[in-house]
XYZ file of C-alpha atoms in Angstrom:
497
model
C 0.000 0.000 0.000
C 1.546 3.300 -1.102
C 0.317 6.301 0.871
C 1.858 9.766 0.982
C 1.092 13.018 2.792
C 0.973 16.492 1.314
C 3.744 18.705 2.644
C 2.482 22.106 1.606
C 3.677 23.970 4.665
C 7.153 22.502 5.122
C 9.086 21.077 2.192
C 10.149 17.471 2.560
C 10.913 15.432 -0.537
C 9.003 12.349 0.559
C 7.695 10.600 3.630
C 10.878 8.581 4.203
C 13.390 11.413 3.686
C 16.102 12.027 6.264
C 17.753 15.410 5.712
C 21.539 15.536 5.555
C 22.991 16.827 8.817
C 25.701 19.449 8.891
C 28.201 20.680 11.441
C 28.618 24.238 12.588
C 32.021 25.614 11.563
C 34.247 27.680 13.772
C 32.566 30.732 12.203
C 29.141 29.445 13.193
C 26.777 32.209 14.261
C 23.111 32.744 15.004
C 22.242 32.068 11.374
C 23.791 28.598 11.579
C 21.888 28.003 14.811
C 18.595 28.923 13.135
C 19.455 26.729 10.153
C 20.094 23.842 12.528
C 16.727 24.392 14.235
C 14.978 24.487 10.853
C 16.763 21.329 9.740
C 15.821 19.549 12.963
C 12.156 20.499 12.529
C 12.144 19.333 8.916
C 13.667 16.025 9.949
C 11.080 15.622 12.733
C 8.277 16.231 10.244
C 9.785 13.819 7.746
C 10.127 11.135 10.417
C 6.547 11.686 11.555
C 5.248 11.430 7.990
C 7.128 8.180 7.555
C 5.539 6.747 10.708
C 2.062 7.891 9.670
C 2.486 6.301 6.245
C 3.540 3.070 7.971
C 0.497 3.227 10.269
C -1.827 3.606 7.280
C -0.297 0.508 5.735
C -1.480 -1.486 8.779
C -5.195 -0.639 8.503
C -7.947 -2.575 6.791
C -8.850 -1.387 3.258
C -12.391 -0.455 4.322
C -11.067 2.005 6.933
C -8.332 3.530 4.773
C -10.168 6.719 3.759
C -11.301 7.469 7.318
C -7.850 6.838 8.767
C -6.150 8.852 6.055
C -8.392 11.834 6.853
C -7.694 11.496 10.583
C -3.929 11.147 10.257
C -3.745 13.940 7.684
C -5.375 16.245 10.234
C -2.893 15.068 12.851
C 0.037 15.637 10.492
C -1.078 19.243 9.918
C -1.410 19.784 13.685
C 2.081 18.359 14.239
C 3.510 20.643 11.543
C 1.936 23.678 13.263
C 3.432 22.498 16.546
C 6.912 22.368 15.004
C 6.794 25.878 13.570
C 4.919 27.567 16.420
C 6.526 30.013 18.804
C 5.775 29.018 22.406
C 4.796 32.535 23.491
C 3.569 35.751 21.903
C 5.751 38.805 21.374
C 4.381 40.990 24.174
C 5.432 44.190 22.384
C 3.129 43.358 19.451
C -0.076 43.365 21.509
C -2.172 46.332 20.361
C -5.182 48.047 21.960
C -8.457 46.448 20.928
C -10.044 48.448 18.086
C -13.314 50.239 18.705
C -16.254 47.877 18.352
C -14.176 44.728 18.871
C -16.030 44.043 22.131
C -19.729 44.956 22.103
C -21.674 45.531 25.330
C -24.480 42.988 25.613
C -27.018 45.744 26.372
C -26.304 47.340 22.992
C -27.638 44.299 21.132
C -31.315 45.126 21.740
C -34.200 43.175 23.228
C -34.288 39.445 23.827
C -37.670 39.056 22.076
C -39.287 37.845 25.277
C -37.116 34.758 25.716
C -35.894 34.681 29.301
C -33.078 32.887 30.813
C -31.273 31.474 29.648
C -20.851 16.404 32.500
C -23.871 15.366 30.759
C -24.926 12.529 33.116
C -24.127 14.092 36.512
C -27.238 15.015 38.465
C -27.401 18.792 38.920
C -30.838 19.578 40.357
C -33.877 17.465 41.170
C -32.141 14.401 39.684
C -31.797 16.237 36.358
C -28.483 15.902 34.509
C -26.696 18.463 32.327
C -28.125 16.735 29.278
C -31.655 16.729 30.730
C -31.480 20.475 31.303
C -30.038 21.138 27.839
C -32.813 19.103 26.205
C -35.427 21.011 28.218
C -33.949 24.346 27.131
C -34.009 23.500 23.416
C -37.437 21.836 23.528
C -38.864 24.979 25.156
C -37.208 27.179 22.516
C -38.596 25.058 19.678
C -42.122 24.974 21.120
C -42.207 28.680 21.970
C -41.137 29.880 18.535
C -42.290 27.017 16.307
C -38.766 26.233 15.110
C -36.544 23.169 14.849
C -33.208 23.997 16.454
C -31.241 20.725 16.596
C -28.867 19.687 19.357
C -25.485 18.374 18.229
C -23.231 16.563 20.701
C -19.522 16.138 20.086
C -18.136 13.076 21.868
C -14.688 11.629 22.195
C -14.041 8.035 21.183
C -14.027 7.304 24.934
C -17.569 8.611 25.549
C -19.406 8.023 22.278
C -20.835 4.597 23.168
C -22.105 5.746 26.567
C -23.719 8.824 25.012
C -25.627 6.701 22.499
C -27.076 4.635 25.354
C -28.126 7.723 27.332
C -29.831 9.307 24.306
C -32.352 6.461 24.078
C -34.312 7.899 26.999
C -35.054 11.074 24.990
C -36.947 9.297 22.209
C -40.132 11.289 22.920
C -38.481 14.682 23.379
C -39.214 17.132 20.547
C -35.578 17.873 19.773
C -33.538 16.587 16.830
C -30.325 15.187 18.287
C -27.192 14.456 16.266
C -23.839 13.180 17.442
C -20.347 12.905 16.019
C -16.941 12.018 17.406
C -13.814 14.068 17.783
C -10.754 12.915 15.937
C -8.624 10.167 17.438
C -4.978 11.236 17.316
C -1.873 9.259 18.324
C 0.006 10.202 21.482
C 3.589 11.252 20.829
C 6.664 9.945 22.615
C 8.179 13.030 24.261
C 11.741 11.972 23.471
C 11.442 10.749 19.882
C 8.499 12.929 18.778
C 7.005 9.857 17.095
C 3.662 8.083 17.701
C 3.773 5.391 20.387
C 1.232 3.287 18.496
C 2.661 0.880 15.915
C -0.471 -0.464 14.238
C -3.946 0.934 13.570
C -5.384 -2.493 14.285
C -3.900 -2.683 17.786
C -6.563 -2.516 20.511
C -4.807 -0.038 22.799
C -6.787 3.070 23.743
C -3.907 4.429 25.824
C -2.054 5.167 22.586
C -4.727 7.651 21.459
C -6.306 10.887 22.647
C -9.057 13.365 21.636
C -7.332 16.623 20.582
C -9.380 19.223 22.503
C -12.519 21.116 21.537
C -10.643 23.069 18.857
C -10.970 19.903 16.777
C -14.698 20.689 16.492
C -14.460 22.466 13.130
C -12.655 19.692 11.265
C -14.479 16.812 12.975
C -17.864 18.485 12.368
C -17.006 18.876 8.682
C -15.623 15.342 8.362
C -18.798 13.900 9.933
C -20.930 15.241 7.076
C -23.164 17.184 9.489
C -21.816 20.585 8.413
C -22.867 19.970 4.800
C -26.206 18.542 5.958
C -27.109 21.612 7.995
C -26.041 23.958 5.213
C -28.302 22.026 2.841
C -31.105 22.364 5.418
C -30.743 26.149 5.344
C -29.031 26.586 8.707
C -26.754 29.617 8.884
C -25.130 29.729 12.337
C -24.178 27.312 15.068
C -23.902 28.077 18.778
C -21.069 26.160 20.403
C -20.716 25.730 24.164
C -19.582 23.325 26.851
C -22.455 21.152 28.057
C -21.385 21.748 31.661
C -21.896 25.522 31.302
C -25.422 25.864 32.602
C -25.596 29.518 31.553
C -25.011 28.703 27.876
C -28.462 28.911 26.316
C -29.507 30.052 22.849
C -29.654 33.810 23.402
C -32.038 35.534 20.991
C -30.418 38.953 21.385
C -27.109 37.573 20.131
C -28.829 35.533 17.412
C -30.649 38.647 16.206
C -27.351 40.582 16.214
C -25.564 38.082 13.933
C -28.536 37.494 11.615
C -29.714 41.102 11.271
C -26.744 43.479 11.412
C -27.362 47.217 11.157
C -27.111 48.740 7.648
C -23.579 50.052 8.277
C -22.247 46.704 9.504
C -21.607 43.266 8.020
C -22.663 40.099 9.786
C -19.795 38.685 11.847
C -18.605 35.247 10.790
C -17.591 34.513 14.370
C -18.697 35.821 17.763
C -17.123 35.056 21.128
C -19.005 35.702 24.358
C -16.705 37.216 26.969
C -17.492 38.385 30.491
C -15.833 40.492 33.157
C -12.974 38.898 35.076
C -13.171 38.298 38.786
C -10.411 37.108 41.123
C -11.484 33.543 40.297
C -10.898 34.034 36.548
C -7.427 35.573 36.321
C -6.052 32.578 34.413
C -8.824 32.657 31.786
C -8.015 33.385 28.146
C -8.641 36.945 26.926
C -9.071 38.709 23.588
C -6.240 40.828 22.219
C -5.415 42.558 18.948
C -2.282 40.891 17.551
C -0.725 41.384 14.124
C -3.886 43.056 12.872
C -6.365 40.398 13.995
C -8.426 39.514 17.039
C -6.712 36.672 18.874
C -7.483 34.542 21.922
C -4.545 34.778 24.327
C -4.219 31.903 26.801
C -1.960 32.017 29.846
C 0.308 29.303 28.357
C 1.207 31.732 25.532
C 2.268 34.528 27.894
C 6.011 35.061 28.467
C 6.707 34.322 32.135
C 7.860 37.894 32.790
C 4.370 39.114 31.858
C 2.166 36.556 33.627
C 1.267 38.967 36.455
C 0.331 41.602 33.886
C -1.844 39.043 32.085
C -3.643 38.281 35.351
C -4.313 41.966 35.978
C -8.025 42.702 36.013
C -7.334 46.357 35.228
C -5.465 45.651 31.958
C -7.223 42.486 30.742
C -10.738 42.938 32.026
C -12.576 40.200 30.193
C -12.144 36.467 29.552
C -13.500 33.890 27.146
C -16.620 31.985 28.292
C -16.241 29.489 25.415
C -19.749 30.355 24.228
C -19.092 30.753 20.489
C -21.221 31.551 17.437
C -19.929 30.691 13.964
C -21.289 31.114 10.441
C -21.543 27.688 8.850
C -20.621 28.595 5.263
C -17.544 30.504 6.471
C -16.569 27.560 8.671
C -16.790 25.168 5.737
C -14.689 27.426 3.508
C -11.956 27.787 6.146
C -11.781 24.043 6.813
C -11.840 22.989 3.148
C -9.144 25.527 2.218
C -7.052 24.467 5.247
C -6.965 28.046 6.557
C -7.875 27.224 10.140
C -5.111 28.715 12.273
C -5.179 27.809 15.942
C -2.404 27.885 18.494
C -1.225 24.420 19.523
C -1.527 23.469 23.200
C 1.092 20.944 24.325
C -0.364 18.698 27.040
C 2.241 16.433 28.698
C 1.090 13.101 30.176
C 2.747 10.263 32.055
C 1.219 6.910 31.122
C 0.754 3.963 33.467
C 3.213 1.995 31.335
C 5.931 4.498 32.326
C 6.100 6.481 29.089
C 6.197 10.276 28.997
C 4.104 11.499 26.091
C 2.684 14.737 24.726
C -0.751 15.446 23.304
C -1.199 18.248 20.789
C -4.511 20.015 21.342
C -6.337 23.171 20.271
C -9.045 25.370 21.810
C -12.201 26.219 19.873
C -11.995 29.930 20.669
C -8.557 30.184 19.059
C -10.276 29.943 15.657
C -11.461 33.547 16.043
C -8.524 34.916 14.051
C -9.398 32.734 11.059
C -12.852 34.289 10.549
C -13.672 37.612 8.925
C -15.299 40.376 10.961
C -15.051 38.451 14.233
C -16.275 40.233 17.363
C -16.603 39.713 21.085
C -19.721 40.472 23.121
C -19.399 41.248 26.831
C -22.252 39.212 28.283
C -23.642 39.070 31.831
C -21.967 36.647 34.214
C -25.190 34.619 34.209
C -24.138 33.186 30.825
C -21.092 31.583 32.415
C -22.057 28.947 34.981
C -19.503 26.182 34.375
C -19.186 23.040 36.451
C -15.511 22.082 36.408
C -15.160 21.279 40.102
C -17.418 20.059 42.880
C -17.394 23.601 44.314
C -19.189 24.723 41.130
C -21.617 21.830 41.483
C -22.417 22.870 45.071
C -23.467 26.337 43.894
C -25.757 24.977 41.175
C -27.331 22.359 43.447
C -28.116 24.964 46.097
C -30.985 27.419 46.450
C -28.809 30.143 44.858
C -30.395 29.296 41.518
C -33.934 28.914 40.272
C -34.619 26.464 37.474
C -37.243 26.925 34.758
C -37.519 24.756 31.642
C -33.893 23.754 31.936
C -32.569 27.293 32.425
C -30.855 28.348 35.643
C -31.087 31.916 36.907
C -29.757 33.489 40.095
C -32.478 33.483 42.737
C -34.327 36.775 43.205
C -34.088 36.101 46.946
C -30.347 36.778 46.871
C -29.840 40.425 47.689
C -26.722 40.954 45.527
C -26.065 39.696 41.977
C -22.703 37.976 42.532
C -22.007 34.339 43.342
C -20.088 33.239 46.450
C -16.474 32.158 46.290
C -16.353 28.487 47.323
C -13.220 26.408 47.945
C -13.643 22.745 48.832
C -10.648 20.657 49.912
C -9.366 17.442 48.362
C -11.825 15.331 50.404
C -14.543 16.730 48.101
C -12.707 16.355 44.764
C -14.580 13.302 43.485
C -18.315 13.617 42.865
C -19.110 10.452 44.841
C -17.150 11.672 47.894
C -18.639 15.162 47.589
C -22.216 13.843 47.538
C -21.537 11.546 50.497
C -20.350 14.424 52.685
C -23.575 16.422 52.316
C -26.662 14.971 53.969
C -28.421 17.926 52.406
C -27.235 20.874 50.321
C -26.841 23.934 52.581
C -28.756 27.194 52.218
C -26.288 29.534 50.455
C -28.525 32.541 49.739
C -26.539 34.839 52.035
C -23.093 33.270 51.620
C -20.103 35.365 50.499
C -17.188 32.982 50.960
C -16.826 29.333 51.971
C -13.604 27.412 52.565
C -13.741 23.771 53.672
C -10.676 21.615 54.264
C -10.163 18.166 55.754
C -12.608 15.524 56.991
C -15.795 17.618 57.129
C -19.407 16.393 56.956
C -22.634 18.408 56.680
C -25.998 17.528 58.232
C -29.414 18.450 56.820
C -30.827 21.985 56.727
C -27.522 23.770 57.356
C -27.411 27.501 56.554
C -24.141 29.273 55.661
C -23.949 33.092 55.690
C -21.232 35.678 55.183
C -17.727 34.200 55.393
C -17.488 30.643 56.727
C -14.209 28.740 57.120
C -14.233 25.116 58.299
C -10.855 23.429 58.845
C -10.435 19.870 60.144
C -6.764 19.228 60.805
C -5.127 15.910 59.982
C -6.693 13.168 62.114
C -9.651 15.348 63.143
C -13.232 15.172 61.908
C -15.882 17.884 61.935
C -19.603 17.136 61.682
C -21.737 20.233 61.110
C -24.947 19.420 63.040
C -28.337 19.383 61.285
C -30.084 22.764 61.360
C -26.863 24.701 62.092
C -26.649 28.364 61.112
C -23.049 29.480 60.576
C -22.617 33.208 59.949
C -19.122 34.740 59.727
C -17.666 31.794 61.632
C -14.377 29.904 61.683
C -14.793 26.261 62.744
C -11.699 24.191 63.531
C -10.554 21.309 65.713
C -12.647 18.189 66.200
C -16.459 18.065 66.307
C -18.047 14.633 66.052
C -21.756 13.828 65.991
C -22.417 10.204 66.893
C -25.622 8.201 66.503
C -26.985 6.639 69.736
């Protein structure tokens, strides 16, 4: 089987080429050093292409086209990794041009539509997916439309998702699924794939390359062409664990019906104001004439504190994204999708150190024409990444209506408490076991819990509450307790009798 890869971005004569090495002479200078770096990168790409061609030769004929598409995408990602600079040139960051970030209030009315990990129970035994289905079903019924739900899975979760979806057979929402690409993990030392055959049953050799893979995987699945044929114009992309990410009609109206002096943006990123909990979040900058998503990993270490400054970089990316489908297709087909490569190191159980090359969906902003940011209310960013986030959403801080969560009107100020739960609460099972009932948090400002701490039913937490059980101690918060501006430490045990 003879398979080759296109090398449009870096010239290598063929997939098995090894470039001739050279030695730096006694007059070697910076130019020779740069030539050596370039030569090394070319050799690494040539070696990788040779390995990928070998891998394709090991697959069954019926899977050749699929595997060739997957590995071609991986090859392009690897090439970007080789030529990428690890950090931005801080001196090239420019002030954001006028109109780059639009205030949400300037978009107009919401047309009367208020409010707005998929199987974890959030409220009333409803999972993230339950709530998302409720949101879209309500939208479709209210406006007589057919907005479909599309779920992107990894190869690790696809089978489980298909089983879960069976329970929604009677829900009036069209649901489609597709899988992210499956890319080979790279040996950190050799920069070559650790997998040796595509027929080997070894999931540890593979990884899903981050949500930035959405654009290519969506196109490769055939769904992008299907929705274009159906007359769809935009997609709204969000994390399923962001309970504030609903289809917002003000934003939809803004992208579909621009004012006469404006063109419709091909891409829109929802941003929101930074708080002390968000200082590491990616922000929008103007860089080399384009809007760009700047992540903390791209910041030179001498400027990290400046990046975290709320006064200079006041907003961060919520990962709620809107993209024009025909523009997306054009960018993917013409291979013009430029996204910064995230290098994710891993240590495998078998003792190998590997790297995964990933991308973030928001980084695509610089590839689209007329891209803008919209500064949305914090209520559109309610992510559940940790059990401390889950505690907030499970509490009485939020009201739930047709799948949409809104901050309770009984809370007297519109900000959410800062909650820090210790390592005893890290896993969802352990977290749930430590709460005999979710506390009343309506008047809470700050909660820190550390150590072996357990909560009884009907507990109320107000103001600033700090509960610290030292090593070997255990604290049981009695049922019905009201803790307001209290520090609890030492050993407090409630025993059954």
